[in-house]
XYZ file of C-alpha atoms in Angstrom:
776
model
C -41.114 24.741 -38.833
C -40.417 27.819 -36.793
C -41.147 26.297 -34.058
C -38.633 23.516 -34.086
C -35.817 26.457 -34.315
C -37.376 28.182 -31.249
C -37.203 24.823 -29.577
C -33.530 24.532 -30.554
C -32.497 27.305 -29.454
C -33.821 27.356 -25.697
C -31.872 23.926 -25.473
C -29.136 25.070 -26.570
C -29.739 28.946 -24.827
C -29.721 25.686 -21.289
C -27.539 24.327 -21.883
C -24.730 27.098 -22.050
C -26.620 28.508 -18.820
C -25.972 25.138 -17.175
C -22.219 24.534 -18.527
C -21.360 27.995 -17.182
C -22.783 27.439 -14.042
C -21.398 24.207 -12.657
C -24.385 22.655 -12.590
C -24.102 19.712 -15.412
C -21.666 17.718 -13.598
C -18.891 16.853 -15.464
C -17.934 20.664 -14.477
C -18.780 19.512 -11.107
C -16.388 17.641 -10.039
C -13.591 19.261 -11.859
C -12.839 16.998 -15.127
C -13.807 15.112 -17.600
C -13.524 11.419 -17.551
C -10.569 11.999 -20.207
C -8.633 14.275 -17.808
C -7.804 12.692 -14.689
C -4.799 11.701 -16.272
C -3.727 15.062 -16.538
C -3.122 16.207 -13.154
C -0.954 13.072 -12.469
C 2.470 14.127 -12.584
C 4.747 10.920 -11.787
C 8.361 12.607 -11.023
C 6.059 14.304 -8.021
C 8.153 12.669 -5.033
C 11.052 11.647 -6.701
C 13.401 13.701 -4.913
C 13.560 14.536 -1.331
C 14.388 11.000 -0.388
C 10.577 10.290 -2.286
C 11.146 7.465 -4.092
C 9.035 7.355 -5.809
C 8.949 5.228 -9.089
C 8.046 7.275 -12.102
C 7.815 5.000 -15.005
C 5.322 3.342 -16.756
C 2.639 0.815 -14.940
C -1.008 -0.068 -14.730
C -2.954 0.261 -11.301
C -1.396 -2.738 -8.909
C 0.589 -3.607 -12.487
C 2.815 -6.145 -12.003
C 5.610 -4.954 -14.461
C 6.821 -1.164 -13.627
C 8.502 -0.888 -16.927
C 10.767 2.463 -15.973
C 14.997 4.086 -16.314
C 17.947 2.215 -13.904
C 20.016 6.005 -12.811
C 23.656 6.228 -11.308
C 25.488 3.248 -9.557
C 21.997 1.908 -9.242
C 21.199 2.396 -6.071
C 18.160 3.893 -6.116
C 14.739 1.815 -4.544
C 12.923 2.708 -7.340
C 15.720 2.480 -9.832
C 15.400 6.210 -10.506
C 17.977 9.225 -9.797
C 17.103 13.122 -11.301
C 19.557 13.891 -13.563
C 21.904 10.839 -13.213
C 22.823 8.266 -16.121
C 20.692 6.081 -17.385
C 22.086 2.805 -17.611
C 18.720 1.522 -18.945
C 14.976 0.762 -18.547
C 14.441 -2.525 -16.800
C 10.785 -4.321 -16.249
C 10.629 -5.037 -12.075
C 10.480 -2.391 -9.566
C 9.141 -1.050 -5.936
C 8.272 2.474 -5.692
C 7.957 4.623 -2.935
C 10.504 2.485 -0.153
C 13.843 2.985 2.166
C 15.705 -0.009 2.966
C 17.913 -2.063 0.545
C 16.718 -1.579 -3.143
C 14.944 -4.416 -4.927
C 14.335 -5.742 -7.885
C 15.684 -3.970 -11.482
C 15.795 -7.527 -13.434
C 15.616 -7.961 -16.727
C 17.138 -4.526 -18.613
C 17.066 -3.088 -21.684
C 19.404 0.077 -23.519
C 19.475 0.971 -26.876
C 22.398 2.526 -28.325
C 25.046 3.254 -31.372
C 28.575 1.662 -31.523
C 30.682 -1.269 -30.377
C 28.904 -2.605 -26.536
C 31.618 -1.490 -24.282
C 30.329 -3.127 -21.010
C 29.641 -1.029 -17.902
C 30.369 2.322 -20.189
C 27.211 2.477 -22.379
C 25.298 4.795 -20.165
C 23.802 8.107 -21.306
C 22.579 11.447 -19.675
C 18.136 12.644 -21.239
C 16.472 15.136 -21.987
C 13.461 15.854 -22.373
C 11.881 13.632 -19.958
C 8.517 13.080 -20.112
C 5.985 10.756 -18.170
C 1.760 10.239 -17.372
C -0.026 7.289 -16.012
C 0.731 4.325 -19.030
C 3.732 5.978 -20.380
C 7.333 7.219 -19.571
C 9.983 9.028 -22.385
C 13.200 10.274 -22.599
C 16.237 11.079 -24.956
C 19.282 9.663 -24.610
C 21.065 12.653 -25.059
C 24.698 10.373 -26.026
C 23.456 8.681 -28.730
C 20.334 10.693 -30.170
C 17.562 8.139 -29.721
C 14.438 8.574 -28.597
C 13.061 5.815 -25.514
C 9.051 5.339 -25.206
C 7.739 2.630 -23.200
C 4.179 1.393 -21.856
C 2.870 -1.383 -20.634
C -0.176 -4.153 -19.507
C -0.043 -5.828 -16.145
C 2.616 -8.440 -17.153
C 4.314 -7.293 -20.388
C 6.651 -3.953 -20.960
C 6.472 -2.175 -24.512
C 9.262 0.044 -25.975
C 9.738 1.765 -28.917
C 13.049 2.859 -29.811
C 13.495 5.959 -32.786
C 17.516 5.537 -33.581
C 19.118 8.156 -35.740
C 20.779 6.902 -38.614
C 24.000 4.250 -38.145
C 25.280 1.229 -39.142
C 25.905 0.439 -35.009
C 22.664 0.513 -33.713
C 21.701 -1.897 -30.822
C 19.615 -3.566 -27.968
C 21.189 -4.767 -25.561
C 18.776 -6.847 -22.882
C 21.158 -7.954 -19.857
C 19.824 -10.841 -17.631
C 21.949 -10.358 -14.430
C 20.817 -6.737 -13.978
C 19.874 -5.529 -11.028
C 19.744 -2.909 -7.848
C 21.653 -2.722 -5.171
C 21.447 -0.227 -2.417
C 22.097 -0.997 0.889
C 24.717 -3.405 2.394
C 23.761 -2.008 5.879
C 21.667 -4.875 7.551
C 22.667 -6.503 4.900
C 19.604 -5.730 2.975
C 22.308 -6.013 -0.688
C 20.948 -8.207 -3.475
C 23.206 -10.487 -5.300
C 22.854 -12.356 -8.210
C 22.399 -16.085 -8.673
C 22.149 -16.950 -11.647
C 20.864 -15.804 -15.276
C 20.054 -17.691 -18.545
C 19.567 -16.298 -21.775
C 18.420 -17.584 -25.768
C 18.360 -16.010 -28.652
C 15.639 -17.895 -30.227
C 15.491 -16.120 -34.302
C 16.554 -12.692 -35.206
C 12.784 -11.801 -33.640
C 12.683 -13.274 -30.381
C 14.984 -13.265 -26.663
C 14.307 -15.743 -24.290
C 15.695 -16.082 -20.191
C 15.451 -15.302 -16.830
C 17.344 -13.991 -13.934
C 17.616 -15.341 -10.515
C 18.366 -13.366 -6.967
C 18.273 -13.127 -3.583
C 18.708 -10.699 -1.151
C 17.340 -7.213 -1.464
C 14.628 -5.402 1.029
C 13.339 -7.983 3.972
C 16.201 -10.282 3.030
C 14.505 -12.583 1.373
C 15.357 -16.037 -0.624
C 15.788 -16.247 -4.187
C 13.106 -15.179 -6.755
C 13.196 -15.623 -10.745
C 11.955 -13.489 -12.971
C 11.290 -15.178 -16.374
C 11.439 -12.476 -19.795
C 9.636 -13.294 -23.175
C 10.899 -10.963 -25.926
C 10.068 -9.788 -29.539
C 10.982 -7.754 -31.996
C 9.095 -6.454 -35.153
C 12.395 -5.972 -36.663
C 14.899 -8.637 -37.398
C 17.938 -8.083 -36.438
C 20.986 -8.751 -38.862
C 23.445 -9.741 -36.387
C 23.772 -10.672 -32.952
C 25.756 -11.640 -30.045
C 25.498 -13.148 -26.183
C 27.057 -12.398 -23.057
C 28.543 -14.034 -19.853
C 30.414 -11.486 -17.434
C 32.519 -9.738 -19.796
C 33.291 -12.425 -22.452
C 31.549 -11.883 -25.545
C 30.615 -14.410 -28.287
C 29.407 -13.444 -31.703
C 26.576 -15.833 -33.477
C 26.259 -17.679 -29.756
C 22.783 -18.087 -29.605
C 22.085 -19.047 -25.931
C 24.595 -18.543 -22.210
C 23.762 -21.211 -19.714
C 23.439 -20.604 -15.756
C 26.891 -20.485 -14.418
C 25.604 -18.430 -11.852
C 26.933 -15.117 -13.625
C 25.313 -12.480 -15.495
C 24.596 -13.208 -18.633
C 23.016 -10.924 -22.065
C 22.139 -10.318 -24.897
C 22.751 -8.088 -28.233
C 20.912 -7.314 -31.115
C 22.331 -5.263 -34.206
C 20.280 -3.213 -36.595
C 21.170 -0.909 -39.721
C 19.236 1.902 -39.474
C 17.909 4.817 -41.347
C 16.982 7.838 -39.577
C 13.997 8.324 -37.478
C 13.566 4.370 -37.941
C 11.772 3.027 -34.752
C 12.034 -0.733 -33.356
C 9.446 -2.290 -31.575
C 10.413 -4.629 -28.323
C 7.727 -6.592 -26.242
C 8.957 -8.072 -23.375
C 6.229 -9.960 -21.319
C 7.462 -10.775 -17.637
C 6.467 -13.980 -15.534
C 7.881 -15.271 -11.738
C 6.679 -18.381 -12.499
C 8.268 -19.824 -16.061
C 9.540 -18.062 -19.573
C 6.505 -20.752 -20.965
C 4.390 -18.540 -18.473
C 6.460 -15.127 -19.434
C 5.478 -16.266 -23.806
C 1.660 -16.645 -22.623
C 1.732 -13.511 -21.042
C 2.692 -11.565 -24.173
C 0.355 -13.001 -26.098
C -2.456 -12.888 -24.051
C -1.602 -9.361 -23.718
C -0.304 -7.898 -26.166
C 0.665 -9.898 -29.230
C -1.500 -7.923 -31.872
C -1.323 -4.129 -29.564
C 0.707 -1.777 -31.284
C 1.900 0.377 -29.127
C 0.248 3.413 -29.477
C -3.178 1.147 -28.538
C -1.153 -0.166 -25.707
C -1.101 3.527 -24.598
C -4.048 4.894 -24.835
C -4.992 1.865 -23.160
C -3.185 2.376 -19.724
C -4.264 5.711 -19.832
C -7.864 4.518 -20.080
C -7.464 2.091 -17.627
C -5.282 5.148 -15.153
C -8.454 7.282 -15.526
C -11.084 4.910 -15.009
C -9.319 4.443 -11.723
C -8.709 7.593 -10.595
C -12.648 8.617 -11.334
C -13.230 6.387 -7.982
C -13.355 10.090 -6.962
C -14.152 13.095 -8.064
C -13.230 16.822 -6.676
C -14.347 20.128 -7.087
C -11.613 22.806 -7.068
C -10.665 25.782 -9.094
C -6.902 24.970 -7.432
C -5.096 22.874 -9.960
C -1.820 22.613 -7.561
C -4.417 20.543 -5.334
C -5.677 18.827 -8.416
C -2.602 17.718 -8.765
C -1.254 16.899 -5.567
C -4.501 14.916 -4.972
C -4.536 12.558 -8.654
C -1.381 12.341 -8.285
C -1.331 10.657 -4.419
C -4.297 9.302 -6.111
C -2.582 7.599 -8.710
C 0.396 6.696 -5.672
C -1.823 4.684 -3.596
C -2.658 2.234 -7.003
C 0.887 1.296 -7.442
C 1.682 -1.148 -4.707
C 0.761 -4.157 -4.073
C 1.234 -5.829 -6.852
C -1.589 -7.774 -8.481
C 0.437 -11.302 -9.643
C -2.389 -13.404 -9.450
C -1.518 -16.301 -11.761
C 2.453 -15.759 -11.231
C 2.374 -17.228 -7.622
C 5.792 -19.929 -8.206
C 5.548 -21.833 -5.231
C 2.199 -22.970 -5.019
C -1.392 -23.843 -6.485
C -4.292 -21.576 -5.797
C -8.029 -20.080 -6.730
C -6.740 -17.463 -4.948
C -5.952 -13.506 -6.069
C -2.581 -13.504 -5.360
C -0.555 -10.157 -4.295
C 3.296 -9.567 -4.348
C 4.644 -6.399 -2.722
C 2.874 -5.939 0.125
C 6.539 -4.396 1.342
C 5.583 -3.254 4.921
C 2.065 -3.506 5.827
C 3.408 -1.625 9.037
C 3.870 1.212 6.428
C 0.266 1.183 4.316
C -2.209 -0.190 7.197
C -3.418 2.540 8.642
C -4.054 4.720 5.296
C -3.473 2.955 2.260
C -5.639 -0.450 2.650
C -8.257 2.297 5.121
C -8.614 3.587 1.273
C -9.088 0.949 -1.176
C -11.562 -0.586 1.549
C -14.041 2.686 0.737
C -13.112 3.803 -3.317
C -12.340 -0.123 -4.066
C -13.383 -2.891 -2.090
C -13.467 -6.081 -4.200
C -9.365 -4.921 -4.668
C -9.086 -5.054 -0.837
C -11.024 -8.457 -0.770
C -8.751 -9.592 -3.150
C -5.647 -8.888 -1.440
C -6.563 -9.727 2.716
C -7.801 -13.143 0.606
C -4.436 -13.386 -1.056
C -2.834 -12.854 2.911
C -4.631 -15.410 4.257
C -3.679 -18.186 1.416
C 0.074 -17.259 2.171
C -1.106 -17.905 6.110
C -1.878 -20.742 4.452
C 0.707 -21.865 2.725
C 3.759 -19.926 4.756
C 2.468 -20.898 7.890
C 1.945 -17.287 8.601
C 0.630 -13.648 7.853
C 3.032 -11.072 6.345
C 3.636 -8.314 7.977
C 5.915 -7.293 4.764
C 6.499 -9.425 1.880
C 8.709 -9.052 -1.593
C 9.975 -11.420 -4.452
C 7.921 -13.441 -2.699
C 8.699 -13.901 0.207
C 8.042 -13.036 3.838
C 9.695 -10.328 6.329
C 11.373 -8.070 7.614
C 8.800 -7.361 10.473
C 8.924 -3.583 10.936
C 6.934 -3.329 14.378
C 4.064 -5.512 15.140
C 1.989 -8.193 13.058
C -0.284 -5.291 11.313
C -1.437 -7.967 8.776
C -3.841 -8.630 11.952
C -5.355 -4.642 12.164
C -5.536 -4.594 8.171
C -7.579 -8.410 9.006
C -9.938 -6.994 11.301
C -10.258 -3.401 9.366
C -11.862 -5.241 6.680
C -14.056 -6.940 8.793
C -15.640 -4.097 10.071
C -16.281 -2.616 7.483
C -18.014 -5.336 6.547
C -16.392 -6.672 3.411
C -17.077 -9.857 2.197
C -15.934 -13.348 -0.127
C -12.179 -12.957 2.510
C -12.452 -16.808 4.684
C -12.309 -14.576 7.883
C -11.947 -18.221 10.045
C -9.413 -18.854 8.661
C -7.951 -15.112 8.951
C -8.283 -16.027 12.998
C -6.514 -18.440 13.150
C -3.935 -16.571 11.439
C -3.960 -13.825 13.572
C -4.085 -16.362 16.933
C -0.562 -17.564 15.548
C 0.674 -14.200 15.411
C -0.843 -13.623 18.958
C 0.868 -17.449 20.185
C 3.177 -18.807 18.606
C 7.159 -17.417 18.489
C 7.789 -16.885 15.436
C 11.844 -18.382 16.221
C 15.151 -17.647 14.176
C 16.195 -14.115 14.065
C 12.416 -12.882 14.842
C 12.847 -10.456 11.712
C 10.486 -12.924 9.195
C 7.135 -12.651 10.507
C 4.597 -13.502 13.642
C 5.750 -11.121 16.812
C 9.004 -10.809 17.945
C 9.364 -11.323 21.781
C 6.651 -12.605 21.881
C 7.417 -14.730 25.143
C 8.189 -11.191 27.030
C 5.037 -9.824 26.174
C 2.697 -13.112 27.190
C 4.509 -13.586 30.495
C 5.998 -9.821 31.438
C 3.073 -8.210 29.804
C 5.289 -6.041 27.996
C 8.832 -6.766 25.497
C 11.759 -6.041 27.285
C 15.251 -4.789 26.543
C 16.446 -8.471 25.957
C 14.648 -7.641 22.601
C 15.059 -5.273 19.835
C 12.585 -2.748 19.022
C 11.296 -3.646 22.282
C 9.110 -0.117 22.952
C 7.576 -0.366 18.851
C 6.646 -4.457 19.630
C 4.330 -3.704 22.681
C 2.515 -0.693 21.373
C 1.438 -2.299 18.416
C 1.461 -5.577 19.955
C -1.473 -4.179 21.752
C -3.119 -2.236 19.618
C -2.712 -6.059 17.111
C -4.195 -7.245 20.124
C -7.248 -4.967 20.011
C -7.889 -5.860 16.514
C -8.154 -9.770 17.108
C -10.061 -8.960 20.745
C -12.387 -6.803 18.335
C -12.733 -9.293 15.516
C -13.488 -11.907 18.014
C -16.126 -9.856 18.985
C -17.581 -9.289 15.935
C -17.806 -13.315 15.551
C -19.596 -13.809 18.660
C -15.836 -15.747 20.165
C -16.202 -14.026 23.918
C -13.905 -15.791 25.147
C -11.105 -14.637 22.690
C -12.398 -11.253 22.869
C -12.105 -10.933 26.821
C -8.466 -12.385 26.389
C -7.267 -10.088 24.132
C -9.049 -6.659 25.057
C -6.800 -7.165 28.160
C -3.808 -7.772 26.457
C -4.693 -4.990 24.434
C -3.644 -2.717 27.906
C 0.031 -4.555 27.625
C 0.892 -0.634 26.204
C 0.385 0.773 29.781
C 3.469 -1.683 31.147
C 6.263 0.352 29.598
C 4.935 3.949 30.701
C 7.060 5.611 32.698
C 5.095 7.848 35.241
C 7.768 9.360 36.141
C 9.677 10.886 32.888
C 9.292 14.336 31.915
C 10.334 16.070 28.971
C 9.322 19.654 27.460
C 6.462 19.770 30.178
C 5.009 16.485 28.866
C 4.486 13.774 31.514
C 5.004 9.895 31.208
C 6.561 8.607 28.450
C 6.849 4.914 26.664
C 10.233 3.581 28.555
C 13.307 0.790 28.159
C 11.908 -1.942 30.607
C 14.151 -4.657 31.247
C 13.727 -8.478 32.450
C 13.424 -7.740 35.974
C 10.156 -4.844 35.648
C 13.088 -1.537 36.101
C 13.191 0.957 33.993
C 16.477 1.779 32.169
C 18.364 4.577 32.510
C 20.543 5.559 29.681
C 17.643 6.332 27.464
C 16.254 9.491 26.430
C 12.706 10.561 25.568
C 14.219 11.987 21.568
C 16.281 8.815 21.502
C 15.958 7.647 17.261
C 15.987 4.218 16.699
C 15.538 2.018 13.713
C 16.184 -2.442 13.344
C 18.794 -2.650 16.729
C 17.119 -0.234 18.968
C 14.187 0.389 21.072
C 12.236 2.357 17.996
C 11.955 1.467 15.213
C 11.900 4.619 12.910
C 10.918 6.094 15.750
C 11.201 8.440 18.850
C 9.473 8.182 22.261
C 7.526 11.615 21.424
C 5.670 10.160 18.934
C 5.576 6.517 19.993
C 3.949 7.200 23.430
C 0.939 8.706 21.748
C 0.669 5.513 19.602
C -2.697 4.182 20.971
C -5.230 3.955 18.740
C -7.563 2.226 20.394
C -7.901 3.593 24.235
C -6.415 7.584 23.664
C -9.100 8.531 26.171
C -7.073 6.475 28.759
C -3.580 7.916 26.820
C -4.616 11.725 28.007
C -5.465 10.838 30.874
C -1.663 9.165 31.852
C -1.297 12.622 30.169
C -2.498 14.469 33.119
C -5.848 15.459 31.421
C -7.352 17.072 28.468
C -5.746 20.661 28.581
C -2.033 18.823 29.842
C -2.254 16.500 26.331
C -3.107 19.043 24.656
C -0.605 20.948 25.750
C 2.078 18.459 25.063
C 0.143 18.043 21.695
C 1.386 21.878 20.470
C 5.098 21.215 21.840
C 4.994 18.119 19.634
C 3.765 20.474 16.795
C 5.294 23.557 17.318
C 8.824 23.205 19.805
C 11.931 22.594 18.129
C 13.912 20.019 21.094
C 17.305 21.309 22.089
C 18.235 17.558 23.943
C 21.070 16.035 21.440
C 19.969 13.630 19.688
C 21.209 10.441 21.220
C 22.660 8.240 18.222
C 25.864 5.886 18.859
C 28.851 6.263 16.546
C 28.413 2.465 15.068
C 24.393 3.659 14.235
C 24.191 4.286 10.551
C 22.158 7.477 9.419
C 18.437 6.808 9.862
C 16.271 8.318 7.417
C 13.741 9.631 8.720
C 14.905 12.584 10.414
C 12.974 15.915 9.508
C 15.713 18.079 7.924
C 18.599 15.869 8.150
C 20.550 14.135 5.339
C 22.191 11.567 5.800
C 23.936 13.329 9.298
C 23.544 12.944 12.753
C 21.744 16.076 15.081
C 19.085 18.038 16.188
C 15.473 17.279 14.776
C 13.540 20.066 13.659
C 10.411 19.438 15.513
C 9.501 16.860 17.917
C 6.510 15.353 15.036
C 7.296 13.675 12.177
C 5.515 14.295 9.329
C 7.658 10.890 7.315
C 6.814 8.288 10.276
C 4.215 6.395 10.170
C 3.966 5.537 14.195
C 2.478 9.662 13.731
C 0.154 9.654 11.077
C -2.857 9.979 14.358
C -1.438 12.193 16.300
C -2.512 15.356 14.585
C -6.357 14.858 14.738
C -5.283 13.489 18.194
C -6.923 16.782 19.508
C -10.341 15.264 18.812
C -10.299 12.888 21.301
C -9.264 16.158 23.296
C -12.596 18.008 22.353
C -10.248 20.386 20.091
C -10.809 19.271 16.558
C -10.658 23.404 15.275
C -6.823 22.021 16.385
C -6.345 19.616 14.380
C -8.006 20.925 11.285
C -4.617 23.704 12.208
C -2.200 21.285 12.398
C -3.671 18.983 9.037
C -3.290 22.649 6.913
C 0.148 23.149 8.204
C 1.769 19.983 7.672
C -0.028 19.465 4.146
C 1.023 23.663 3.454
C 4.905 22.920 4.355
C 5.524 19.507 3.584
C 3.181 18.597 0.398
C 2.984 20.383 -2.789
C 3.673 20.115 -6.225
C 7.112 19.861 -7.544
C 9.686 16.986 -7.326
C 10.143 16.902 -3.394
C 6.377 17.356 -3.488
C 6.908 14.827 -0.274
C 7.857 15.046 2.849
C 9.674 11.763 2.831
C 9.517 7.807 1.316
C 6.233 7.277 -0.064
C 6.179 4.335 2.013
C 4.145 2.242 -1.051
C 1.683 4.754 -1.235
C 1.081 5.009 2.533
C 2.341 8.795 2.802
C 0.292 9.591 -0.448
C -2.768 8.399 0.793
C -2.486 10.605 3.812
C -2.485 13.388 1.939
C -5.490 12.149 0.048
C -7.778 11.545 2.564
C -7.106 14.843 4.744
C -7.798 17.059 1.476
C -10.976 14.991 1.123
C -11.048 16.001 5.448
C -11.590 12.933 7.157
C -8.850 10.198 8.291
C -9.668 6.532 8.942
C -8.876 4.526 12.525
C -7.276 1.729 10.801
C -8.817 -1.179 12.258
C -11.864 0.400 13.344
C -14.870 1.397 10.816
C -14.156 5.096 12.025
C -13.205 7.854 10.479
C -12.532 11.623 12.061
C -13.222 14.791 10.867
C -9.776 17.034 10.527
C -9.197 19.405 7.310
C -11.075 19.867 4.092
C -8.995 21.382 1.207
C -11.658 20.887 -1.413
C -15.145 22.280 -2.046
C -16.179 18.956 -2.330
C -15.416 15.715 -3.209
C -17.507 13.016 -4.086
C -16.286 9.484 -4.043
C -18.468 6.935 -6.580
C -18.511 3.117 -4.989
C -18.918 0.045 -6.323
C -22.438 -0.009 -5.060
C -23.434 2.774 -7.996
C -24.182 5.111 -4.459
C -21.997 7.581 -3.824
C -20.068 9.327 -0.695
C -20.532 13.097 -1.091
C -18.352 15.571 1.155
C -19.266 18.685 0.482
C -16.939 21.435 2.396
C -19.655 24.798 2.681
C -17.927 27.902 1.948
C -14.729 26.614 2.295
C -11.535 28.962 1.912
C -8.305 30.277 3.105
C -10.490 32.135 5.831
C -13.651 29.930 6.300
C -11.479 27.000 7.218
C -13.091 25.591 10.347
C -15.528 23.297 10.689
C -18.149 25.304 12.619
C -21.491 23.241 11.957
C -22.202 19.571 10.327
C -24.915 17.159 8.956
C -24.935 13.200 8.084
C -27.094 12.073 5.889
C -29.562 15.075 6.288
C -29.180 14.900 10.068
C -26.967 16.924 12.364
C -23.058 15.603 13.257
C -22.493 17.344 16.249
C -19.574 14.944 17.083
C -16.296 15.484 15.010
C -16.304 11.305 13.547
C -18.306 8.968 12.207
C -18.144 5.177 11.240
C -17.952 3.041 8.147
C -21.492 2.246 8.026
C -22.734 5.512 7.648
C -21.054 5.745 4.507
C -20.568 2.270 3.017
C -23.725 2.293 0.778
C -23.747 6.417 -0.030
C -24.438 9.034 2.446
C -23.198 13.182 2.110
C -21.338 14.885 4.261
C -21.979 18.616 4.995
C -19.663 20.666 6.842
C -20.115 24.267 6.960
C -17.262 26.364 7.226
C -16.432 29.486 8.667
C -13.282 31.847 10.091
C -13.700 30.905 13.940
C -13.933 27.982 15.728
C -17.462 27.733 16.767
C -16.971 24.693 19.658
C -17.881 21.953 17.057
C -17.024 18.312 18.172
C -15.862 19.398 21.612
C -18.384 17.594 23.816
C -18.495 14.078 22.009
C -15.003 13.001 21.162
C -14.766 9.313 19.224
C -14.886 6.027 20.991
C -11.753 4.822 23.370
C -11.568 1.313 25.412
C -11.313 3.002 28.535
C -14.696 4.422 28.634
C -16.463 1.233 27.601
């Protein structure tokens, strides 16, 4: 008996000792399964043009249930401090341009229904993954919501009232941008009060970002409390007791009337579908028919914890935990899983919508998913291939079940090649290659913005896109890399003639390199070129642009560095390593003195650092919100100075990222900005379209990526501190690593990267730059 007691005491002591020393896995990585969501703040990025959606959703969920506020012009619906107009079920997150969605609005209130005047300020606002709540101060109503993939659940706590009301607005939508004709407009809506507990109908809207065709959002709503009476309305005509309002192209809705006691809760479940009312009814039945609000809320939290658990981190810095797990959360909001919700064709393939702009996400978001959720990435890529089969083109952007707008290149090419290079299985690569070749060979016609490659005839005949076409500089630079993606995929598939053709075309960027242009000590820039081969004279290295201009959301200082496949060749054209390093230093450290050449007719652009709709000078040549510059901070690695990449990345993160509502530097762009941060906090950065990672600036002592195959990829930064910020040596899978890069094949089945940190650069990684085309 005494021996048992002694043994138990020893075991207890050992457990306590291990816990206190951090040897057990839960403590070593800083969180248990129930704690990861505690570090997620959905409000990070809701201010400062982040446009992040803070409402309730599940990973890649079709339903994103949250508030629409102010003038209903915010892309995410959310505007801090503005009046809440209601809670709609379909949103995007972190996007610019014209607003999209904002469909099927619900609003609780008390008193008579005054159309256009039932909004309320919100107080005591709260959000966590899978949950959103706010107190509507005007009515003393607490609004709470949670979600499944295709169902929104509402819980409203009313005061005592003889005039408690619930509005369902089928004609509501967001609309923000007359610029470039990106307003949404109502095509039609319909509502039917099936019983005192059931309302259903649809909203049909066209336009918005992407200038897409009409899409329809169907709904089926059930209440746990029968309404005493009800009314329906069309336009501004209210009709008591009328059960339905048919579609005549005008907004419709219903108002359910109740008598409530103080603190009475009314629950509402809304199934959403893009196919039919019947499908919306089935979605509700299959996902949330019998579940309580709290059961669904707990399930959403558990789902998020499981997904966030794909990466464990160890750090004592709570702010870093919040930044990291919120970034990971943002990286799982879009694209949206609409499998089973394709209204245009029947297919066994997965179906995803709201890629929004692959131009934004191919650089960091999709490589992240390839690393942590390859099965999800396979579904997304195969969905793109299925869209090509039925919609004739691989999309570069897609929303509202429609392709468009192509901002730069045909970057689905890069996304597909990235998956192929990293060995993802379950994708029809033969079909995918045909879609890539169509992008490369067949002009899309029309306005050449919807899909494919605009200006392709010039590109094929002249070797560049001339000034006869909009976004000629952006298109030429990105088409060259798109061609490299095709060439590399063809090489791996044994298609040698295709490889030779497209590897030559991947050098077309050189045809817009004007070696005579000098700016701030740098020589050679990408420059507009006429169809006859002459260089344009009326241009500036810092002239910004948008849809009708030479560059899209960028300028020549930035786009002249976008050659991911041949950085070594770029260094040579820039005058060698020393000149290239100085060029990068100027970009990151200097303020330009020349005025931005923006015409009076141009709309204010949202990518100029420090600006708030005003035209003027930029703060620095580099803008952390511009996707074409995502790679720029790590370009020092090719010049033999990974320590400088480390410094610049750290500076960018410390100056532009944080834990507040303005904790993102600009539009999150469907998780692009967040996934950029995520990779750099881990200490590695992907070269999208290649099986290549470069090492830059680890911010965490230990990161463990829990791979789907059950293995782990661990990054350990030994001795990391505010002083010890430089990598002085490294090992990969136990072997010395003298280069500041490695391949996906080194880690896809698990492994360990150990980075030894010091207070001064050691010269590590300076002799073996990452591979480039010109070195072959």
